[in-house]
PDB file of C-alpha atoms and ligand atoms in Angstrom:
ATOM      1  CA  MET A 125     -77.674 181.905  42.919  1.00  0.00           C
ATOM      2  CA  SER A 126     -75.159 179.362  41.591  1.00  0.00           C
ATOM      3  CA  ALA A 127     -73.584 179.800  38.165  1.00  0.00           C
ATOM      4  CA  ASP A 128     -75.487 176.749  36.933  1.00  0.00           C
ATOM      5  CA  ASN A 129     -78.834 178.163  38.026  1.00  0.00           C
ATOM      6  CA  GLU A 130     -77.994 181.508  36.507  1.00  0.00           C
ATOM      7  CA  ARG A 131     -77.166 179.863  33.190  1.00  0.00           C
ATOM      8  CA  ARG A 132     -80.402 177.877  33.275  1.00  0.00           C
ATOM      9  CA  ASP A 133     -82.417 181.015  33.983  1.00  0.00           C
ATOM     10  CA  GLU A 134     -80.757 182.789  31.073  1.00  0.00           C
ATOM     11  CA  MET A 135     -81.537 179.894  28.721  1.00  0.00           C
ATOM     12  CA  GLU A 136     -85.162 179.746  29.840  1.00  0.00           C
ATOM     13  CA  HIS A 137     -85.463 183.479  29.319  1.00  0.00           C
ATOM     14  CA  ARG A 138     -83.990 183.196  25.826  1.00  0.00           C
ATOM     15  CA  THR A 139     -86.359 180.315  24.972  1.00  0.00           C
ATOM     16  CA  GLU A 140     -89.358 182.349  26.150  1.00  0.00           C
ATOM     17  CA  GLN A 141     -88.146 185.297  24.075  1.00  0.00           C
ATOM     18  CA  LEU A 142     -87.873 183.048  21.010  1.00  0.00           C
ATOM     19  CA  PHE A 143     -91.352 181.609  21.595  1.00  0.00           C
ATOM     20  CA  THR A 144     -92.666 185.192  21.604  1.00  0.00           C
ATOM     21  CA  HIS A 145     -91.052 185.709  18.182  1.00  0.00           C
ATOM     22  CA  ALA A 146     -92.527 182.445  16.906  1.00  0.00           C
ATOM     23  CA  ARG A 147     -96.024 183.386  18.081  1.00  0.00           C
ATOM     24  CA  ALA A 148     -95.746 186.762  16.332  1.00  0.00           C
ATOM     25  CA  ALA A 149     -94.692 185.262  12.979  1.00  0.00           C
ATOM     26  CA  LYS A 150     -97.168 184.548  10.203  1.00  0.00           C
ATOM     27  CA  GLY A 151     -97.758 180.858   9.726  1.00  0.00           C
ATOM     28  CA  PHE A 152     -99.486 177.601  10.436  1.00  0.00           C
ATOM     29  CA  MET A 153     -98.134 176.329  13.746  1.00  0.00           C
ATOM     30  CA  PRO A 154    -100.241 176.591  16.929  1.00  0.00           C
ATOM     31  CA  ASP A 155     -98.156 177.476  19.984  1.00  0.00           C
ATOM     32  CA  ASP A 156     -98.700 174.173  21.820  1.00  0.00           C
ATOM     33  CA  GLU A 157     -97.569 172.202  18.756  1.00  0.00           C
ATOM     34  CA  GLY A 158     -94.605 174.524  18.247  1.00  0.00           C
ATOM     35  CA  THR A 159     -93.605 174.032  21.864  1.00  0.00           C
ATOM     36  CA  ALA A 160     -93.854 170.246  21.453  1.00  0.00           C
ATOM     37  CA  LEU A 161     -91.731 170.513  18.302  1.00  0.00           C
ATOM     38  CA  PHE A 162     -89.155 172.527  20.255  1.00  0.00           C
ATOM     39  CA  HIS A 163     -88.975 169.833  22.956  1.00  0.00           C
ATOM     40  CA  ALA A 164     -88.629 167.043  20.385  1.00  0.00           C
ATOM     41  CA  ALA A 165     -85.836 168.956  18.636  1.00  0.00           C
ATOM     42  CA  ARG A 166     -84.062 169.851  21.857  1.00  0.00           C
ATOM     43  CA  ARG A 167     -83.985 166.175  22.772  1.00  0.00           C
ATOM     44  CA  ALA A 168     -82.671 165.341  19.287  1.00  0.00           C
ATOM     45  CA  GLY A 169     -79.919 167.955  19.578  1.00  0.00           C
ATOM     46  CA  SER A 170     -78.825 166.953  23.087  1.00  0.00           C
ATOM     47  CA  ASP A 171     -76.074 164.471  23.898  1.00  0.00           C
ATOM     48  CA  HIS A 172     -74.680 164.800  20.429  1.00  0.00           C
ATOM     49  CA  PRO A 173     -70.984 163.935  20.033  1.00  0.00           C
ATOM     50  CA  THR A 174     -70.470 166.708  17.471  1.00  0.00           C
ATOM     51  CA  THR A 175     -73.065 169.068  16.000  1.00  0.00           C
ATOM     52  CA  GLY A 176     -76.667 168.010  15.610  1.00  0.00           C
ATOM     53  CA  THR A 177     -78.279 168.424  12.206  1.00  0.00           C
ATOM     54  CA  PHE A 178     -81.935 169.343  11.781  1.00  0.00           C
ATOM     55  CA  VAL A 179     -83.897 169.758   8.555  1.00  0.00           C
ATOM     56  CA  GLU A 180     -87.206 171.545   8.193  1.00  0.00           C
ATOM     57  CA  VAL A 181     -89.134 170.972   4.967  1.00  0.00           C
ATOM     58  CA  GLY A 182     -91.656 173.797   4.529  1.00  0.00           C
ATOM     59  CA  ALA A 183     -90.745 177.064   6.266  1.00  0.00           C
ATOM     60  CA  TRP A 184     -93.242 179.620   4.881  1.00  0.00           C
ATOM     61  CA  CYS A 185     -92.597 182.788   6.968  1.00  0.00           C
ATOM     62  CA  GLY A 186     -90.452 181.108   9.604  1.00  0.00           C
ATOM     63  CA  LYS A 187     -92.869 180.306  12.405  1.00  0.00           C
ATOM     64  CA  SER A 188     -91.924 176.635  12.894  1.00  0.00           C
ATOM     65  CA  THR A 189     -88.363 177.632  11.976  1.00  0.00           C
ATOM     66  CA  VAL A 190     -88.140 179.676  15.173  1.00  0.00           C
ATOM     67  CA  TYR A 191     -89.392 176.829  17.401  1.00  0.00           C
ATOM     68  CA  LEU A 192     -86.846 174.492  15.785  1.00  0.00           C
ATOM     69  CA  GLY A 193     -84.168 177.181  15.702  1.00  0.00           C
ATOM     70  CA  ALA A 194     -84.626 177.735  19.440  1.00  0.00           C
ATOM     71  CA  ALA A 195     -83.796 174.055  19.983  1.00  0.00           C
ATOM     72  CA  ALA A 196     -80.839 174.279  17.595  1.00  0.00           C
ATOM     73  CA  GLU A 197     -79.457 177.293  19.445  1.00  0.00           C
ATOM     74  CA  ALA A 198     -79.961 175.644  22.849  1.00  0.00           C
ATOM     75  CA  THR A 199     -78.106 172.471  21.815  1.00  0.00           C
ATOM     76  CA  GLY A 200     -75.496 173.798  19.386  1.00  0.00           C
ATOM     77  CA  ALA A 201     -77.213 172.069  16.466  1.00  0.00           C
ATOM     78  CA  LEU A 202     -77.667 173.563  12.993  1.00  0.00           C
ATOM     79  CA  LEU A 203     -81.088 173.801  11.340  1.00  0.00           C
ATOM     80  CA  PHE A 204     -81.407 173.747   7.558  1.00  0.00           C
ATOM     81  CA  SER A 205     -84.749 175.330   6.728  1.00  0.00           C
ATOM     82  CA  ILE A 206     -85.868 174.336   3.233  1.00  0.00           C
ATOM     83  CA  ASP A 207     -88.465 176.091   1.092  1.00  0.00           C
ATOM     84  CA  HIS A 208     -88.683 177.408  -2.466  1.00  0.00           C
ATOM     85  CA  HIS A 209     -90.772 180.188  -0.870  1.00  0.00           C
ATOM     86  CA  HIS A 210     -93.318 180.253  -3.688  1.00  0.00           C
ATOM     87  CA  GLY A 211     -95.995 178.563  -1.593  1.00  0.00           C
ATOM     88  CA  SER A 212     -97.744 175.212  -1.904  1.00  0.00           C
ATOM     89  CA  GLU A 213    -100.777 174.595  -4.082  1.00  0.00           C
ATOM     90  CA  GLU A 214    -102.993 175.271  -1.036  1.00  0.00           C
ATOM     91  CA  ASN A 215    -101.369 178.725  -0.574  1.00  0.00           C
ATOM     92  CA  GLN A 216    -102.121 179.956  -4.099  1.00  0.00           C
ATOM     93  CA  PRO A 217    -104.839 182.580  -4.772  1.00  0.00           C
ATOM     94  CA  GLY A 218    -108.315 181.112  -4.412  1.00  0.00           C
ATOM     95  CA  TRP A 219    -107.158 178.316  -2.067  1.00  0.00           C
ATOM     96  CA  GLU A 220    -107.872 177.997   1.631  1.00  0.00           C
ATOM     97  CA  HIS A 221    -104.454 179.063   2.955  1.00  0.00           C
ATOM     98  CA  HIS A 222    -103.803 182.063   0.711  1.00  0.00           C
ATOM     99  CA  ASP A 223    -102.430 185.299   2.166  1.00  0.00           C
ATOM    100  CA  ASP A 224    -102.389 188.208  -0.269  1.00  0.00           C
ATOM    101  CA  GLU A 225     -99.746 190.034   1.767  1.00  0.00           C
ATOM    102  CA  VAL A 226     -97.024 187.582   0.714  1.00  0.00           C
ATOM    103  CA  VAL A 227     -97.564 188.090  -3.023  1.00  0.00           C
ATOM    104  CA  ASP A 228     -94.613 189.900  -4.643  1.00  0.00           C
ATOM    105  CA  ARG A 229     -96.216 192.813  -6.524  1.00  0.00           C
ATOM    106  CA  ALA A 230     -93.418 192.835  -9.115  1.00  0.00           C
ATOM    107  CA  THR A 231     -93.839 189.206 -10.153  1.00  0.00           C
ATOM    108  CA  GLY A 232     -97.384 188.411  -9.043  1.00  0.00           C
ATOM    109  CA  ARG A 233     -95.996 185.282  -7.352  1.00  0.00           C
ATOM    110  CA  ILE A 234     -95.952 184.331  -3.713  1.00  0.00           C
ATOM    111  CA  ASP A 235     -92.562 185.073  -2.165  1.00  0.00           C
ATOM    112  CA  THR A 236     -92.268 184.335   1.550  1.00  0.00           C
ATOM    113  CA  LEU A 237     -88.458 184.592   1.636  1.00  0.00           C
ATOM    114  CA  PRO A 238     -88.399 188.275   2.759  1.00  0.00           C
ATOM    115  CA  PHE A 239     -90.860 187.407   5.545  1.00  0.00           C
ATOM    116  CA  TRP A 240     -88.849 184.335   6.564  1.00  0.00           C
ATOM    117  CA  ARG A 241     -85.633 186.375   6.693  1.00  0.00           C
ATOM    118  CA  ARG A 242     -87.265 189.110   8.770  1.00  0.00           C
ATOM    119  CA  THR A 243     -88.535 186.502  11.249  1.00  0.00           C
ATOM    120  CA  ILE A 244     -85.107 184.861  11.620  1.00  0.00           C
ATOM    121  CA  ASP A 245     -83.249 188.169  11.917  1.00  0.00           C
ATOM    122  CA  ALA A 246     -85.716 189.585  14.449  1.00  0.00           C
ATOM    123  CA  ALA A 247     -85.284 186.431  16.530  1.00  0.00           C
ATOM    124  CA  GLY A 248     -81.493 186.646  16.242  1.00  0.00           C
ATOM    125  CA  LEU A 249     -81.261 183.062  15.028  1.00  0.00           C
ATOM    126  CA  GLY A 250     -78.866 183.608  12.117  1.00  0.00           C
ATOM    127  CA  GLY A 251     -76.142 181.590  13.844  1.00  0.00           C
ATOM    128  CA  SER A 252     -78.296 178.478  14.251  1.00  0.00           C
ATOM    129  CA  VAL A 253     -80.473 178.522  11.135  1.00  0.00           C
ATOM    130  CA  VAL A 254     -79.458 178.220   7.477  1.00  0.00           C
ATOM    131  CA  GLY A 255     -82.085 178.964   4.840  1.00  0.00           C
ATOM    132  CA  VAL A 256     -81.982 176.647   1.841  1.00  0.00           C
ATOM    133  CA  VAL A 257     -84.034 178.025  -1.037  1.00  0.00           C
ATOM    134  CA  GLY A 258     -85.181 175.505  -3.594  1.00  0.00           C
ATOM    135  CA  ASN A 259     -87.184 172.421  -4.356  1.00  0.00           C
ATOM    136  CA  SER A 260     -87.153 170.026  -1.408  1.00  0.00           C
ATOM    137  CA  THR A 261     -87.102 166.896  -3.572  1.00  0.00           C
ATOM    138  CA  ALA A 262     -84.076 168.089  -5.536  1.00  0.00           C
ATOM    139  CA  ILE A 263     -82.254 168.986  -2.321  1.00  0.00           C
ATOM    140  CA  ALA A 264     -83.130 165.616  -0.733  1.00  0.00           C
ATOM    141  CA  SER A 265     -81.623 163.731  -3.678  1.00  0.00           C
ATOM    142  CA  HIS A 266     -78.242 165.435  -3.108  1.00  0.00           C
ATOM    143  CA  TRP A 267     -78.338 165.366   0.699  1.00  0.00           C
ATOM    144  CA  GLN A 268     -75.678 163.307   2.533  1.00  0.00           C
ATOM    145  CA  THR A 269     -75.617 164.256   6.219  1.00  0.00           C
ATOM    146  CA  PRO A 270     -77.508 161.936   8.604  1.00  0.00           C
ATOM    147  CA  LEU A 271     -80.277 163.833  10.371  1.00  0.00           C
ATOM    148  CA  ASP A 272     -81.040 164.028  14.079  1.00  0.00           C
ATOM    149  CA  LEU A 273     -84.427 165.522  13.358  1.00  0.00           C
ATOM    150  CA  CYS A 274     -86.396 165.989  10.165  1.00  0.00           C
ATOM    151  CA  PHE A 275     -89.622 167.986  10.253  1.00  0.00           C
ATOM    152  CA  ILE A 276     -91.897 167.494   7.235  1.00  0.00           C
ATOM    153  CA  ASP A 277     -94.406 170.300   6.641  1.00  0.00           C
ATOM    154  CA  GLY A 278     -94.080 171.086   2.917  1.00  0.00           C
ATOM    155  CA  GLY A 279     -96.694 170.630   0.204  1.00  0.00           C
ATOM    156  CA  HIS A 280     -99.668 168.689   1.518  1.00  0.00           C
ATOM    157  CA  GLY A 281    -100.930 167.349  -1.823  1.00  0.00           C
ATOM    158  CA  ASP A 282    -100.389 163.673  -2.639  1.00  0.00           C
ATOM    159  CA  GLU A 283     -97.388 164.114  -4.881  1.00  0.00           C
ATOM    160  CA  PRO A 284     -95.323 166.661  -2.879  1.00  0.00           C
ATOM    161  CA  ALA A 285     -96.042 164.996   0.483  1.00  0.00           C
ATOM    162  CA  TRP A 286     -94.957 161.536  -0.709  1.00  0.00           C
ATOM    163  CA  ALA A 287     -91.928 162.990  -2.506  1.00  0.00           C
ATOM    164  CA  ASP A 288     -90.821 164.598   0.767  1.00  0.00           C
ATOM    165  CA  PHE A 289     -91.372 161.402   2.714  1.00  0.00           C
ATOM    166  CA  ARG A 290     -89.492 159.251   0.187  1.00  0.00           C
ATOM    167  CA  GLY A 291     -86.751 161.845  -0.169  1.00  0.00           C
ATOM    168  CA  TRP A 292     -86.199 162.794   3.463  1.00  0.00           C
ATOM    169  CA  ALA A 293     -87.193 159.928   5.780  1.00  0.00           C
ATOM    170  CA  PRO A 294     -84.186 157.797   4.648  1.00  0.00           C
ATOM    171  CA  HIS A 295     -81.849 160.558   5.859  1.00  0.00           C
ATOM    172  CA  VAL A 296     -83.038 160.244   9.470  1.00  0.00           C
ATOM    173  CA  ALA A 297     -80.330 158.350  11.383  1.00  0.00           C
ATOM    174  CA  VAL A 298     -81.218 155.223  13.365  1.00  0.00           C
ATOM    175  CA  GLY A 299     -82.290 156.234  16.859  1.00  0.00           C
ATOM    176  CA  ARG A 300     -83.167 159.782  15.705  1.00  0.00           C
ATOM    177  CA  TRP A 301     -86.423 161.557  14.912  1.00  0.00           C
ATOM    178  CA  LEU A 302     -88.912 162.287  12.143  1.00  0.00           C
ATOM    179  CA  ALA A 303     -91.734 164.760  12.812  1.00  0.00           C
ATOM    180  CA  ILE A 304     -94.739 165.219  10.539  1.00  0.00           C
ATOM    181  CA  HIS A 305     -97.208 168.089  10.718  1.00  0.00           C
ATOM    182  CA  ASP A 306    -100.925 168.194   9.860  1.00  0.00           C
ATOM    183  CA  VAL A 307    -101.580 164.531  10.604  1.00  0.00           C
ATOM    184  CA  PHE A 308    -105.364 164.208  10.844  1.00  0.00           C
ATOM    185  CA  PRO A 309    -106.679 160.690  11.536  1.00  0.00           C
ATOM    186  CA  ASN A 310    -110.226 161.986  11.007  1.00  0.00           C
ATOM    187  CA  PRO A 311    -110.742 163.079   7.359  1.00  0.00           C
ATOM    188  CA  ALA A 312    -113.188 165.741   8.577  1.00  0.00           C
ATOM    189  CA  ASP A 313    -110.268 167.580  10.236  1.00  0.00           C
ATOM    190  CA  GLY A 314    -107.961 167.884   7.218  1.00  0.00           C
ATOM    191  CA  GLY A 315    -106.257 166.439   4.142  1.00  0.00           C
ATOM    192  CA  ARG A 316    -105.106 162.811   3.893  1.00  0.00           C
ATOM    193  CA  PRO A 317    -101.488 162.785   2.675  1.00  0.00           C
ATOM    194  CA  PRO A 318     -99.657 163.729   5.929  1.00  0.00           C
ATOM    195  CA  TYR A 319    -101.726 161.128   7.799  1.00  0.00           C
ATOM    196  CA  GLU A 320    -100.900 158.539   5.139  1.00  0.00           C
ATOM    197  CA  LEU A 321     -97.172 159.264   5.490  1.00  0.00           C
ATOM    198  CA  TRP A 322     -97.412 158.750   9.231  1.00  0.00           C
ATOM    199  CA  CYS A 323     -99.231 155.430   8.686  1.00  0.00           C
ATOM    200  CA  ALA A 324     -96.633 154.341   6.105  1.00  0.00           C
ATOM    201  CA  ALA A 325     -93.757 155.210   8.460  1.00  0.00           C
ATOM    202  CA  LEU A 326     -95.266 153.015  11.188  1.00  0.00           C
ATOM    203  CA  ALA A 327     -96.223 150.210   8.782  1.00  0.00           C
ATOM    204  CA  SER A 328     -92.632 150.079   7.468  1.00  0.00           C
ATOM    205  CA  GLY A 329     -91.483 148.923  10.905  1.00  0.00           C
ATOM    206  CA  GLU A 330     -88.637 151.449  10.632  1.00  0.00           C
ATOM    207  CA  PHE A 331     -90.299 153.970  12.943  1.00  0.00           C
ATOM    208  CA  VAL A 332     -92.173 153.895  16.237  1.00  0.00           C
ATOM    209  CA  GLU A 333     -94.467 156.548  17.697  1.00  0.00           C
ATOM    210  CA  ASP A 334     -92.663 158.883  20.038  1.00  0.00           C
ATOM    211  CA  GLY A 335     -94.965 161.753  20.891  1.00  0.00           C
ATOM    212  CA  GLU A 336     -97.789 163.870  19.547  1.00  0.00           C
ATOM    213  CA  CYS A 337     -99.490 167.220  20.085  1.00  0.00           C
ATOM    214  CA  GLY A 338    -102.474 168.357  18.042  1.00  0.00           C
ATOM    215  CA  SER A 339    -101.666 167.415  14.456  1.00  0.00           C
ATOM    216  CA  LEU A 340     -97.943 167.030  15.160  1.00  0.00           C
ATOM    217  CA  ARG A 341     -96.595 163.484  15.205  1.00  0.00           C
ATOM    218  CA  VAL A 342     -93.106 162.531  16.315  1.00  0.00           C
ATOM    219  CA  LEU A 343     -91.557 159.226  15.234  1.00  0.00           C
ATOM    220  CA  ARG A 344     -88.270 157.610  16.163  1.00  0.00           C
ATOM    221  CA  ARG A 345     -86.280 155.564  13.682  1.00  0.00           C
ATOM    222  CA  VAL A 346     -85.610 152.089  15.113  1.00  0.00           C
ATOM    223  CA  GLY A 347     -84.244 150.393  12.009  1.00  0.00           C
ATOM    224  CA  PRO A 348     -82.296 151.330   8.870  1.00  0.00           C
ATOM    225  CA  PRO A 349     -84.169 152.452   5.757  1.00  0.00           C
ATOM    226  CA  THR A 350     -84.899 149.734   3.212  1.00  0.00           C
ATOM    227  CA  GLU A 351     -83.152 150.089  -0.146  1.00  0.00           C
ATOM    228  CA  VAL A 352     -86.224 150.275  -2.393  1.00  0.00           C
ATOM    229  CA  ARG A 353     -88.924 152.737  -1.411  1.00  0.00           C
TER     230      ARG A 353
HETATM  231  N1  SAH B  13     -93.946 175.251   8.678  1.00  0.00           N
HETATM  232  C1  SAH B  13     -94.619 176.458   8.254  1.00  0.00           C
HETATM  233  C2  SAH B  13     -95.725 176.200   7.249  1.00  0.00           C
HETATM  234  C3  SAH B  13     -95.249 175.607   5.961  1.00  0.00           C
HETATM  235  S1  SAH B  13     -96.433 175.795   4.662  1.00  0.00           S
HETATM  236  C4  SAH B  13     -95.157 177.215   9.470  1.00  0.00           C
HETATM  237  O1  SAH B  13     -94.801 176.894  10.605  1.00  0.00           O
HETATM  238  O2  SAH B  13     -95.924 178.156   9.322  1.00  0.00           O
HETATM  239  C5  SAH B  13     -95.729 174.769   3.424  1.00  0.00           C
HETATM  240  C6  SAH B  13     -94.497 175.354   2.751  1.00  0.00           C
HETATM  241  O3  SAH B  13     -93.957 174.321   1.926  1.00  0.00           O
HETATM  242  C7  SAH B  13     -94.750 176.549   1.834  1.00  0.00           C
HETATM  243  O4  SAH B  13     -94.000 177.651   2.279  1.00  0.00           O
HETATM  244  C8  SAH B  13     -94.270 176.080   0.443  1.00  0.00           C
HETATM  245  O5  SAH B  13     -93.589 177.064  -0.291  1.00  0.00           O
HETATM  246  C9  SAH B  13     -93.354 174.934   0.794  1.00  0.00           C
HETATM  247  N2  SAH B  13     -93.227 173.936  -0.264  1.00  0.00           N
HETATM  248  C10 SAH B  13     -94.222 173.217  -0.856  1.00  0.00           C
HETATM  249  N3  SAH B  13     -93.716 172.362  -1.765  1.00  0.00           N
HETATM  250  C11 SAH B  13     -92.373 172.553  -1.759  1.00  0.00           C
HETATM  251  C12 SAH B  13     -91.289 171.970  -2.489  1.00  0.00           C
HETATM  252  N4  SAH B  13     -91.483 171.021  -3.397  1.00  0.00           N
HETATM  253  N5  SAH B  13     -90.032 172.405  -2.234  1.00  0.00           N
HETATM  254  C13 SAH B  13     -89.802 173.371  -1.319  1.00  0.00           C
HETATM  255  N6  SAH B  13     -90.779 173.950  -0.589  1.00  0.00           N
HETATM  256  C14 SAH B  13     -92.054 173.550  -0.803  1.00  0.00           C
HETATM  257 MG1   MG B  14     -98.325 172.499   8.783  1.00  0.00          MG
END
């Protein structure tokens, strides 16, 4: 076997190993969508003159982080995984996506950071993934680095979803990618805000459709962001 083939086999093996970690992690990312996210991110990280920069908004216990981190590792990119780790409205007790196991007994609050860290360490992705703990809107307002890929999967209520879109979409560089999760064209399948963001991105003329899988939508920026949003 040639050295090139051997290297390719090793990389495929590592990717498969990482997918196994992603599947085992708690979270809200079906495997086919995670795989599609990986491919979108790998494309975004490839052919980069320096180091690709990815941002994930909404990490929870690190499931999507591992799919994205696998692409970061494969392309030498760096993934900033953002979450305050206290859960969205829809994760709180009494809501549909609550998981009692992630409640910190000492504080009574959701804390997914220990779970996220365990996922990343088990996957061995510490060299390609940086956890950023805090409010995504605050972080977006201080962010400077142009993004090769931004994955929005934070709070799905009206206010947090639009804040993430307004805060993060402008950071996607021209020619690079924005991915949005939980886009449901049919209201019977899920909440409206992520779908509305996707519609707004297309209506702005700044983005074009560039792939989808399940509720994952991938967009490519074709024009610069407008000043007033
Ligand atoms: N991508 C994850 C699921 C994310 S769930 C997966 O693959 O499983 C949504 C996450 O967004 C929650 O962990 C919640 O804490 C986070 N979140 C919601 N609003 C936020 C905000 N304003 N700032 C930072 N994180 C936020
Ligand atoms: Mg989601």
